[in-house]
Amino acid sequence: MKIIKQSLLIVMSLAVLISCKNYNSINTKELSLKKSYKDKFYIGTAINQRQIEDNNSLESSLISKEFNSITAENIMKSMFLHPKEDTFNFDLSDKYVAFGEKNNMFIHGHTLIWHSQLAPWFKLKKDSLEMAVAMESHIKTIIEKYKGRIHSWDVVNEALNEDGTLRKSVFLNTMGKEYLTLAFKWASEADPNLDLYYNDYNMTDLKKRQGAISMIKHIKEQGVKIDGVGMQGHWHIDTPSIEVIEQSILDYAALGVKIAITELDISVLPNPWGLVGAEISQRFENNKLMNPYPKTLPDSIQTKLADRYNDIFKLFLKHQDKISRVTFWGISDKQTWLNNFPIKGRTNYPLLFDRELKPKKAFYSLLELPKNN
Ligand code: 9MR
């Protein structure tokens, strides 16, 4: 009887151990994303305020173990960093930069000129001169503050419409299209050693791609420095195709700029009315059809996601000479923006770590890929 009881206890503890197999208990001591991709490109993640401020959690050790680059998901946008024309709030961005330095990371700035999450005072600028003064001081003050400590910036974010024309933002409306060239000029004057990026979503779509290409050519023709293109990877389980992503990488690389894959996450949920991209102003109704996996992700989809990540990273490795950095838009499925976009309150699974920070199949599908590619 005693022996049976003891064996039962052993079996039960083993079962508990297996079911609790979380990130920390897996023997990945020698392995991590950042080590695997060390000679290929930076592996980055976006971090939020909580992650910047909490230095001792499981989450922050996961960030420093797996990633060698960071992007601030929200705290450096103008409405937070520069809420009034005469007020900058550098408290959190100081902590963000310190976090990156403590962990010896490549630190990216996101973002200087963006129509969304925009400090309201920008909208009061009525003419070209007023806007130019505001933009120049915004760009230069922030870049100079972190000169030599932040290594690259999204100087302009999402300036294009889907058809490749320029978005009618407050910047375009007041200054005309030269605001783009000037933004890059002011950024390079503030720190000539920075890598300066144009960052946007749907950069694989043909019309938008053509728009981005002519914008970059135009900036370069003015003799102004632009170092790279950020292709936001807000992608889906089946789209865009690997071929289209590859063609886009080739097209941008032909301009002589670096390519960063930024904001990478892969939605596994239905896409309402064929919506693509990340236009935050679009919202739809939640329902069962649109939220098919409210509790867990079926194994078949978990595998499909892992395969999709695997295919995408094989392509990135093939073009490693053109790619400077690949940044995931968040750490885990728990905090991804995609739980609330474009439909509020869904359960999405777009990242490499699950809601308990356990690595998913997708994580393992990437870990050893660089060995053979
Ligand atoms: O992930 C960010 C989310 O927390 C914010 O609510 C949202 C507001 O616009 O911005 C998200 O990040 C965006 C990024 O800054 C620019 N590209 C699109 C991203 C997703 O909307």
PDB file of N, CA, C and O in Angstrom, residues 230-299:
ATOM      1  N   GLY A 230      11.438  51.037 -42.338  1.00  0.00           N
ATOM      2  CA  GLY A 230      10.841  50.118 -41.370  1.00  0.00           C
ATOM      3  C   GLY A 230       9.595  49.525 -41.985  1.00  0.00           C
ATOM      4  O   GLY A 230       8.618  50.230 -42.246  1.00  0.00           O
ATOM      5  N   MET A 231       9.661  48.217 -42.263  1.00  0.00           N
ATOM      6  CA  MET A 231       8.464  47.536 -42.774  1.00  0.00           C
ATOM      7  C   MET A 231       7.747  46.954 -41.563  1.00  0.00           C
ATOM      8  O   MET A 231       8.193  45.961 -40.990  1.00  0.00           O
ATOM      9  N   GLN A 232       6.647  47.591 -41.163  1.00  0.00           N
ATOM     10  CA  GLN A 232       5.893  47.041 -40.025  1.00  0.00           C
ATOM     11  C   GLN A 232       5.341  45.675 -40.425  1.00  0.00           C
ATOM     12  O   GLN A 232       4.733  45.536 -41.482  1.00  0.00           O
ATOM     13  N   GLY A 233       5.551  44.698 -39.545  1.00  0.00           N
ATOM     14  CA  GLY A 233       5.094  43.352 -39.875  1.00  0.00           C
ATOM     15  C   GLY A 233       3.781  42.990 -39.184  1.00  0.00           C
ATOM     16  O   GLY A 233       3.684  41.949 -38.546  1.00  0.00           O
ATOM     17  N   HIS A 234       2.780  43.867 -39.299  1.00  0.00           N
ATOM     18  CA  HIS A 234       1.451  43.504 -38.775  1.00  0.00           C
ATOM     19  C   HIS A 234       0.795  42.631 -39.836  1.00  0.00           C
ATOM     20  O   HIS A 234      -0.017  43.101 -40.637  1.00  0.00           O
ATOM     21  N   TRP A 235       1.169  41.367 -39.819  1.00  0.00           N
ATOM     22  CA  TRP A 235       0.782  40.461 -40.891  1.00  0.00           C
ATOM     23  C   TRP A 235      -0.230  39.427 -40.399  1.00  0.00           C
ATOM     24  O   TRP A 235      -0.585  39.393 -39.214  1.00  0.00           O
ATOM     25  N   HIS A 236      -0.670  38.603 -41.323  1.00  0.00           N
ATOM     26  CA  HIS A 236      -1.712  37.618 -41.007  1.00  0.00           C
ATOM     27  C   HIS A 236      -1.189  36.214 -41.280  1.00  0.00           C
ATOM     28  O   HIS A 236      -0.139  36.042 -41.873  1.00  0.00           O
ATOM     29  N   ILE A 237      -1.969  35.236 -40.877  1.00  0.00           N
ATOM     30  CA  ILE A 237      -1.513  33.855 -40.957  1.00  0.00           C
ATOM     31  C   ILE A 237      -1.280  33.426 -42.425  1.00  0.00           C
ATOM     32  O   ILE A 237      -0.390  32.620 -42.681  1.00  0.00           O
ATOM     33  N   ASP A 238      -2.031  33.992 -43.361  1.00  0.00           N
ATOM     34  CA  ASP A 238      -1.823  33.616 -44.769  1.00  0.00           C
ATOM     35  C   ASP A 238      -1.308  34.758 -45.657  1.00  0.00           C
ATOM     36  O   ASP A 238      -0.894  34.505 -46.789  1.00  0.00           O
ATOM     37  N   THR A 239      -1.400  35.949 -45.194  1.00  0.00           N
ATOM     38  CA  THR A 239      -0.995  37.092 -46.040  1.00  0.00           C
ATOM     39  C   THR A 239      -0.113  38.051 -45.248  1.00  0.00           C
ATOM     40  O   THR A 239      -0.258  38.104 -44.019  1.00  0.00           O
ATOM     41  N   PRO A 240       0.740  38.817 -45.940  1.00  0.00           N
ATOM     42  CA  PRO A 240       1.084  38.746 -47.364  1.00  0.00           C
ATOM     43  C   PRO A 240       1.927  37.502 -47.659  1.00  0.00           C
ATOM     44  O   PRO A 240       2.492  36.899 -46.747  1.00  0.00           O
ATOM     45  N   SER A 241       1.999  37.154 -48.924  1.00  0.00           N
ATOM     46  CA  SER A 241       2.742  35.947 -49.280  1.00  0.00           C
ATOM     47  C   SER A 241       4.248  36.185 -49.128  1.00  0.00           C
ATOM     48  O   SER A 241       4.718  37.327 -49.170  1.00  0.00           O
ATOM     49  N   ILE A 242       4.974  35.092 -48.970  1.00  0.00           N
ATOM     50  CA  ILE A 242       6.432  35.179 -48.851  1.00  0.00           C
ATOM     51  C   ILE A 242       7.018  35.856 -50.100  1.00  0.00           C
ATOM     52  O   ILE A 242       7.939  36.666 -50.006  1.00  0.00           O
ATOM     53  N   GLU A 243       6.418  35.552 -51.256  1.00  0.00           N
ATOM     54  CA  GLU A 243       6.947  36.129 -52.505  1.00  0.00           C
ATOM     55  C   GLU A 243       6.815  37.661 -52.489  1.00  0.00           C
ATOM     56  O   GLU A 243       7.730  38.378 -52.907  1.00  0.00           O
ATOM     57  N   VAL A 244       5.667  38.120 -52.015  1.00  0.00           N
ATOM     58  CA  VAL A 244       5.449  39.572 -51.996  1.00  0.00           C
ATOM     59  C   VAL A 244       6.365  40.243 -50.964  1.00  0.00           C
ATOM     60  O   VAL A 244       6.928  41.327 -51.205  1.00  0.00           O
ATOM     61  N   ILE A 245       6.543  39.582 -49.816  1.00  0.00           N
ATOM     62  CA  ILE A 245       7.454  40.158 -48.812  1.00  0.00           C
ATOM     63  C   ILE A 245       8.865  40.233 -49.406  1.00  0.00           C
ATOM     64  O   ILE A 245       9.560  41.244 -49.297  1.00  0.00           O
ATOM     65  N   GLU A 246       9.250  39.154 -50.088  1.00  0.00           N
ATOM     66  CA  GLU A 246      10.605  39.120 -50.672  1.00  0.00           C
ATOM     67  C   GLU A 246      10.784  40.229 -51.716  1.00  0.00           C
ATOM     68  O   GLU A 246      11.789  40.951 -51.712  1.00  0.00           O
ATOM     69  N   GLN A 247       9.802  40.381 -52.597  1.00  0.00           N
ATOM     70  CA  GLN A 247       9.909  41.411 -53.630  1.00  0.00           C
ATOM     71  C   GLN A 247      10.030  42.800 -52.995  1.00  0.00           C
ATOM     72  O   GLN A 247      10.793  43.653 -53.463  1.00  0.00           O
ATOM     73  N   SER A 248       9.291  42.994 -51.915  1.00  0.00           N
ATOM     74  CA  SER A 248       9.351  44.304 -51.244  1.00  0.00           C
ATOM     75  C   SER A 248      10.734  44.535 -50.658  1.00  0.00           C
ATOM     76  O   SER A 248      11.298  45.634 -50.792  1.00  0.00           O
ATOM     77  N   ILE A 249      11.283  43.511 -50.006  1.00  0.00           N
ATOM     78  CA  ILE A 249      12.637  43.645 -49.441  1.00  0.00           C
ATOM     79  C   ILE A 249      13.617  44.020 -50.561  1.00  0.00           C
ATOM     80  O   ILE A 249      14.437  44.931 -50.419  1.00  0.00           O
ATOM     81  N   LEU A 250      13.490  43.349 -51.700  1.00  0.00           N
ATOM     82  CA  LEU A 250      14.406  43.622 -52.816  1.00  0.00           C
ATOM     83  C   LEU A 250      14.220  45.052 -53.346  1.00  0.00           C
ATOM     84  O   LEU A 250      15.190  45.758 -53.618  1.00  0.00           O
ATOM     85  N   ASP A 251      12.967  45.464 -53.465  1.00  0.00           N
ATOM     86  CA  ASP A 251      12.691  46.810 -53.993  1.00  0.00           C
ATOM     87  C   ASP A 251      13.264  47.899 -53.082  1.00  0.00           C
ATOM     88  O   ASP A 251      13.847  48.871 -53.554  1.00  0.00           O
ATOM     89  N   TYR A 252      13.078  47.739 -51.769  1.00  0.00           N
ATOM     90  CA  TYR A 252      13.606  48.767 -50.859  1.00  0.00           C
ATOM     91  C   TYR A 252      15.129  48.725 -50.826  1.00  0.00           C
ATOM     92  O   TYR A 252      15.790  49.764 -50.825  1.00  0.00           O
ATOM     93  N   ALA A 253      15.671  47.515 -50.829  1.00  0.00           N
ATOM     94  CA  ALA A 253      17.131  47.394 -50.760  1.00  0.00           C
ATOM     95  C   ALA A 253      17.775  48.040 -51.990  1.00  0.00           C
ATOM     96  O   ALA A 253      18.867  48.602 -51.909  1.00  0.00           O
ATOM     97  N   ALA A 254      17.060  47.994 -53.128  1.00  0.00           N
ATOM     98  CA  ALA A 254      17.604  48.584 -54.358  1.00  0.00           C
ATOM     99  C   ALA A 254      17.793  50.100 -54.225  1.00  0.00           C
ATOM    100  O   ALA A 254      18.526  50.717 -54.994  1.00  0.00           O
ATOM    101  N   LEU A 255      17.133  50.711 -53.237  1.00  0.00           N
ATOM    102  CA  LEU A 255      17.308  52.151 -53.012  1.00  0.00           C
ATOM    103  C   LEU A 255      18.588  52.449 -52.237  1.00  0.00           C
ATOM    104  O   LEU A 255      18.935  53.610 -52.000  1.00  0.00           O
ATOM    105  N   GLY A 256      19.236  51.389 -51.766  1.00  0.00           N
ATOM    106  CA  GLY A 256      20.459  51.584 -50.982  1.00  0.00           C
ATOM    107  C   GLY A 256      20.183  51.917 -49.532  1.00  0.00           C
ATOM    108  O   GLY A 256      21.003  52.542 -48.867  1.00  0.00           O
ATOM    109  N   VAL A 257      19.001  51.523 -49.033  1.00  0.00           N
ATOM    110  CA  VAL A 257      18.718  51.748 -47.607  1.00  0.00           C
ATOM    111  C   VAL A 257      18.637  50.396 -46.886  1.00  0.00           C
ATOM    112  O   VAL A 257      18.414  49.365 -47.509  1.00  0.00           O
ATOM    113  N   LYS A 258      18.823  50.465 -45.553  1.00  0.00           N
ATOM    114  CA  LYS A 258      18.688  49.248 -44.748  1.00  0.00           C
ATOM    115  C   LYS A 258      17.199  48.941 -44.566  1.00  0.00           C
ATOM    116  O   LYS A 258      16.354  49.844 -44.632  1.00  0.00           O
ATOM    117  N   ILE A 259      16.929  47.695 -44.260  1.00  0.00           N
ATOM    118  CA  ILE A 259      15.544  47.321 -43.988  1.00  0.00           C
ATOM    119  C   ILE A 259      15.440  46.812 -42.556  1.00  0.00           C
ATOM    120  O   ILE A 259      16.215  45.945 -42.142  1.00  0.00           O
ATOM    121  N   ALA A 260      14.508  47.413 -41.817  1.00  0.00           N
ATOM    122  CA  ALA A 260      14.204  46.876 -40.493  1.00  0.00           C
ATOM    123  C   ALA A 260      12.793  46.308 -40.576  1.00  0.00           C
ATOM    124  O   ALA A 260      11.898  46.944 -41.140  1.00  0.00           O
ATOM    125  N   ILE A 261      12.626  45.096 -40.084  1.00  0.00           N
ATOM    126  CA  ILE A 261      11.275  44.571 -39.963  1.00  0.00           C
ATOM    127  C   ILE A 261      10.824  45.009 -38.579  1.00  0.00           C
ATOM    128  O   ILE A 261      11.392  44.582 -37.561  1.00  0.00           O
ATOM    129  N   THR A 262       9.859  45.901 -38.556  1.00  0.00           N
ATOM    130  CA  THR A 262       9.452  46.478 -37.270  1.00  0.00           C
ATOM    131  C   THR A 262       8.044  45.971 -36.949  1.00  0.00           C
ATOM    132  O   THR A 262       7.314  45.530 -37.840  1.00  0.00           O
ATOM    133  N   GLU A 263       7.668  46.025 -35.697  1.00  0.00           N
ATOM    134  CA  GLU A 263       6.272  45.768 -35.300  1.00  0.00           C
ATOM    135  C   GLU A 263       5.760  44.429 -35.821  1.00  0.00           C
ATOM    136  O   GLU A 263       4.629  44.329 -36.314  1.00  0.00           O
ATOM    137  N   LEU A 264       6.569  43.394 -35.679  1.00  0.00           N
ATOM    138  CA  LEU A 264       6.156  42.085 -36.206  1.00  0.00           C
ATOM    139  C   LEU A 264       5.198  41.374 -35.245  1.00  0.00           C
ATOM    140  O   LEU A 264       5.482  41.219 -34.048  1.00  0.00           O
ATOM    141  N   ASP A 265       4.046  41.000 -35.766  1.00  0.00           N
ATOM    142  CA  ASP A 265       3.098  40.133 -35.056  1.00  0.00           C
ATOM    143  C   ASP A 265       2.183  39.524 -36.116  1.00  0.00           C
ATOM    144  O   ASP A 265       1.921  40.155 -37.136  1.00  0.00           O
ATOM    145  N   ILE A 266       1.756  38.295 -35.885  1.00  0.00           N
ATOM    146  CA  ILE A 266       0.973  37.613 -36.925  1.00  0.00           C
ATOM    147  C   ILE A 266      -0.388  37.218 -36.367  1.00  0.00           C
ATOM    148  O   ILE A 266      -0.494  36.339 -35.500  1.00  0.00           O
ATOM    149  N   SER A 267      -1.408  37.892 -36.852  1.00  0.00           N
ATOM    150  CA  SER A 267      -2.748  37.629 -36.346  1.00  0.00           C
ATOM    151  C   SER A 267      -3.262  36.279 -36.865  1.00  0.00           C
ATOM    152  O   SER A 267      -3.105  35.962 -38.043  1.00  0.00           O
ATOM    153  N   VAL A 268      -3.878  35.510 -35.965  1.00  0.00           N
ATOM    154  CA  VAL A 268      -4.468  34.236 -36.388  1.00  0.00           C
ATOM    155  C   VAL A 268      -5.991  34.356 -36.479  1.00  0.00           C
ATOM    156  O   VAL A 268      -6.675  33.369 -36.738  1.00  0.00           O
ATOM    157  N   LEU A 269      -6.503  35.542 -36.240  1.00  0.00           N
ATOM    158  CA  LEU A 269      -7.965  35.713 -36.200  1.00  0.00           C
ATOM    159  C   LEU A 269      -8.502  36.202 -37.541  1.00  0.00           C
ATOM    160  O   LEU A 269      -7.774  36.787 -38.341  1.00  0.00           O
ATOM    161  N   PRO A 270      -9.814  35.959 -37.757  1.00  0.00           N
ATOM    162  CA  PRO A 270     -10.407  36.439 -39.013  1.00  0.00           C
ATOM    163  C   PRO A 270     -10.261  37.949 -39.129  1.00  0.00           C
ATOM    164  O   PRO A 270     -10.277  38.673 -38.133  1.00  0.00           O
ATOM    165  N   ASN A 271     -10.137  38.336 -40.345  1.00  0.00           N
ATOM    166  CA  ASN A 271      -9.852  39.716 -40.649  1.00  0.00           C
ATOM    167  C   ASN A 271     -11.146  40.369 -41.121  1.00  0.00           C
ATOM    168  O   ASN A 271     -11.615  40.065 -42.214  1.00  0.00           O
ATOM    169  N   PRO A 272     -11.789  41.217 -40.328  1.00  0.00           N
ATOM    170  CA  PRO A 272     -13.103  41.709 -40.719  1.00  0.00           C
ATOM    171  C   PRO A 272     -13.054  42.479 -42.034  1.00  0.00           C
ATOM    172  O   PRO A 272     -12.260  43.394 -42.192  1.00  0.00           O
ATOM    173  N   TRP A 273     -13.857  42.090 -42.917  1.00  0.00           N
ATOM    174  CA  TRP A 273     -14.002  42.771 -44.210  1.00  0.00           C
ATOM    175  C   TRP A 273     -12.662  43.034 -44.904  1.00  0.00           C
ATOM    176  O   TRP A 273     -12.436  44.077 -45.492  1.00  0.00           O
ATOM    177  N   GLY A 274     -11.795  42.031 -44.760  1.00  0.00           N
ATOM    178  CA  GLY A 274     -10.543  42.127 -45.506  1.00  0.00           C
ATOM    179  C   GLY A 274      -9.622  43.247 -45.076  1.00  0.00           C
ATOM    180  O   GLY A 274      -8.709  43.620 -45.805  1.00  0.00           O
ATOM    181  N   LEU A 275      -9.837  43.769 -43.861  1.00  0.00           N
ATOM    182  CA  LEU A 275      -8.982  44.869 -43.400  1.00  0.00           C
ATOM    183  C   LEU A 275      -7.528  44.422 -43.295  1.00  0.00           C
ATOM    184  O   LEU A 275      -7.228  43.369 -42.773  1.00  0.00           O
ATOM    185  N   VAL A 276      -6.629  45.225 -43.803  1.00  0.00           N
ATOM    186  CA  VAL A 276      -5.210  44.944 -43.602  1.00  0.00           C
ATOM    187  C   VAL A 276      -4.565  46.161 -42.958  1.00  0.00           C
ATOM    188  O   VAL A 276      -5.096  47.253 -43.026  1.00  0.00           O
ATOM    189  N   GLY A 277      -3.419  45.918 -42.324  1.00  0.00           N
ATOM    190  CA  GLY A 277      -2.662  47.039 -41.798  1.00  0.00           C
ATOM    191  C   GLY A 277      -2.963  47.374 -40.369  1.00  0.00           C
ATOM    192  O   GLY A 277      -3.394  46.526 -39.596  1.00  0.00           O
ATOM    193  N   ALA A 278      -2.737  48.624 -40.003  1.00  0.00           N
ATOM    194  CA  ALA A 278      -2.784  48.993 -38.595  1.00  0.00           C
ATOM    195  C   ALA A 278      -3.434  50.351 -38.399  1.00  0.00           C
ATOM    196  O   ALA A 278      -3.095  51.087 -37.502  1.00  0.00           O
ATOM    197  N   GLU A 279      -4.386  50.680 -39.277  1.00  0.00           N
ATOM    198  CA  GLU A 279      -5.030  51.985 -39.155  1.00  0.00           C
ATOM    199  C   GLU A 279      -5.915  51.958 -37.912  1.00  0.00           C
ATOM    200  O   GLU A 279      -6.999  51.375 -37.902  1.00  0.00           O
ATOM    201  N   ILE A 280      -5.434  52.607 -36.864  1.00  0.00           N
ATOM    202  CA  ILE A 280      -6.009  52.453 -35.531  1.00  0.00           C
ATOM    203  C   ILE A 280      -7.422  53.029 -35.430  1.00  0.00           C
ATOM    204  O   ILE A 280      -8.191  52.683 -34.549  1.00  0.00           O
ATOM    205  N   SER A 281      -7.796  53.903 -36.360  1.00  0.00           N
ATOM    206  CA  SER A 281      -9.120  54.512 -36.254  1.00  0.00           C
ATOM    207  C   SER A 281     -10.238  53.556 -36.700  1.00  0.00           C
ATOM    208  O   SER A 281     -11.410  53.830 -36.509  1.00  0.00           O
ATOM    209  N   GLN A 282      -9.859  52.396 -37.282  1.00  0.00           N
ATOM    210  CA  GLN A 282     -10.891  51.472 -37.744  1.00  0.00           C
ATOM    211  C   GLN A 282     -11.275  50.484 -36.641  1.00  0.00           C
ATOM    212  O   GLN A 282     -10.416  49.854 -36.049  1.00  0.00           O
ATOM    213  N   ARG A 283     -12.567  50.335 -36.363  1.00  0.00           N
ATOM    214  CA  ARG A 283     -13.034  49.417 -35.309  1.00  0.00           C
ATOM    215  C   ARG A 283     -14.236  48.623 -35.812  1.00  0.00           C
ATOM    216  O   ARG A 283     -15.049  49.124 -36.573  1.00  0.00           O
ATOM    217  N   PHE A 284     -14.379  47.389 -35.336  1.00  0.00           N
ATOM    218  CA  PHE A 284     -15.504  46.558 -35.757  1.00  0.00           C
ATOM    219  C   PHE A 284     -16.124  45.890 -34.536  1.00  0.00           C
ATOM    220  O   PHE A 284     -15.572  45.884 -33.443  1.00  0.00           O
ATOM    221  N   GLU A 285     -17.325  45.279 -34.733  1.00  0.00           N
ATOM    222  CA  GLU A 285     -18.049  44.601 -33.652  1.00  0.00           C
ATOM    223  C   GLU A 285     -17.426  43.242 -33.330  1.00  0.00           C
ATOM    224  O   GLU A 285     -17.009  42.522 -34.225  1.00  0.00           O
ATOM    225  N   ASN A 286     -17.421  42.884 -32.045  1.00  0.00           N
ATOM    226  CA  ASN A 286     -16.948  41.557 -31.635  1.00  0.00           C
ATOM    227  C   ASN A 286     -18.104  40.552 -31.725  1.00  0.00           C
ATOM    228  O   ASN A 286     -19.236  40.880 -31.435  1.00  0.00           O
ATOM    229  N   ASN A 287     -17.847  39.335 -32.179  1.00  0.00           N
ATOM    230  CA  ASN A 287     -18.823  38.254 -32.103  1.00  0.00           C
ATOM    231  C   ASN A 287     -18.101  36.914 -32.216  1.00  0.00           C
ATOM    232  O   ASN A 287     -16.888  36.885 -32.436  1.00  0.00           O
ATOM    233  N   LYS A 288     -18.854  35.795 -32.056  1.00  0.00           N
ATOM    234  CA  LYS A 288     -18.220  34.471 -31.996  1.00  0.00           C
ATOM    235  C   LYS A 288     -17.413  34.143 -33.244  1.00  0.00           C
ATOM    236  O   LYS A 288     -16.369  33.519 -33.188  1.00  0.00           O
ATOM    237  N   LEU A 289     -17.948  34.560 -34.375  1.00  0.00           N
ATOM    238  CA  LEU A 289     -17.277  34.264 -35.635  1.00  0.00           C
ATOM    239  C   LEU A 289     -15.933  34.987 -35.731  1.00  0.00           C
ATOM    240  O   LEU A 289     -14.959  34.473 -36.279  1.00  0.00           O
ATOM    241  N   MET A 290     -15.927  36.158 -35.159  1.00  0.00           N
ATOM    242  CA  MET A 290     -14.715  36.990 -35.234  1.00  0.00           C
ATOM    243  C   MET A 290     -13.733  36.670 -34.103  1.00  0.00           C
ATOM    244  O   MET A 290     -12.602  37.153 -34.106  1.00  0.00           O
ATOM    245  N   ASN A 291     -14.193  35.892 -33.108  1.00  0.00           N
ATOM    246  CA  ASN A 291     -13.328  35.570 -31.969  1.00  0.00           C
ATOM    247  C   ASN A 291     -13.370  34.056 -31.722  1.00  0.00           C
ATOM    248  O   ASN A 291     -13.881  33.589 -30.704  1.00  0.00           O
ATOM    249  N   PRO A 292     -12.844  33.265 -32.662  1.00  0.00           N
ATOM    250  CA  PRO A 292     -13.075  31.813 -32.623  1.00  0.00           C
ATOM    251  C   PRO A 292     -12.303  31.049 -31.549  1.00  0.00           C
ATOM    252  O   PRO A 292     -12.646  29.913 -31.261  1.00  0.00           O
ATOM    253  N   TYR A 293     -11.283  31.627 -30.950  1.00  0.00           N
ATOM    254  CA  TYR A 293     -10.476  30.884 -29.965  1.00  0.00           C
ATOM    255  C   TYR A 293     -10.409  31.625 -28.628  1.00  0.00           C
ATOM    256  O   TYR A 293      -9.320  31.992 -28.159  1.00  0.00           O
ATOM    257  N   PRO A 294     -11.555  31.830 -27.983  1.00  0.00           N
ATOM    258  CA  PRO A 294     -11.540  32.657 -26.768  1.00  0.00           C
ATOM    259  C   PRO A 294     -10.785  32.018 -25.602  1.00  0.00           C
ATOM    260  O   PRO A 294     -10.312  32.722 -24.712  1.00  0.00           O
ATOM    261  N   LYS A 295     -10.643  30.662 -25.606  1.00  0.00           N
ATOM    262  CA  LYS A 295      -9.958  30.012 -24.462  1.00  0.00           C
ATOM    263  C   LYS A 295      -8.528  29.604 -24.813  1.00  0.00           C
ATOM    264  O   LYS A 295      -7.583  30.002 -24.144  1.00  0.00           O
ATOM    265  N   THR A 296      -8.394  28.756 -25.844  1.00  0.00           N
ATOM    266  CA  THR A 296      -7.035  28.346 -26.241  1.00  0.00           C
ATOM    267  C   THR A 296      -6.958  28.266 -27.766  1.00  0.00           C
ATOM    268  O   THR A 296      -7.976  28.179 -28.447  1.00  0.00           O
ATOM    269  N   LEU A 297      -5.729  28.215 -28.222  1.00  0.00           N
ATOM    270  CA  LEU A 297      -5.514  28.103 -29.662  1.00  0.00           C
ATOM    271  C   LEU A 297      -5.394  26.629 -30.021  1.00  0.00           C
ATOM    272  O   LEU A 297      -4.561  25.921 -29.449  1.00  0.00           O
ATOM    273  N   PRO A 298      -6.217  26.119 -30.950  1.00  0.00           N
ATOM    274  CA  PRO A 298      -6.100  24.705 -31.322  1.00  0.00           C
ATOM    275  C   PRO A 298      -4.693  24.382 -31.825  1.00  0.00           C
ATOM    276  O   PRO A 298      -4.043  25.241 -32.427  1.00  0.00           O
ATOM    277  N   ASP A 299      -4.247  23.144 -31.561  1.00  0.00           N
ATOM    278  CA  ASP A 299      -2.901  22.731 -31.966  1.00  0.00           C
ATOM    279  C   ASP A 299      -2.615  22.977 -33.439  1.00  0.00           C
ATOM    280  O   ASP A 299      -1.512  23.359 -33.817  1.00  0.00           O
TER     281      ASP A 299
END
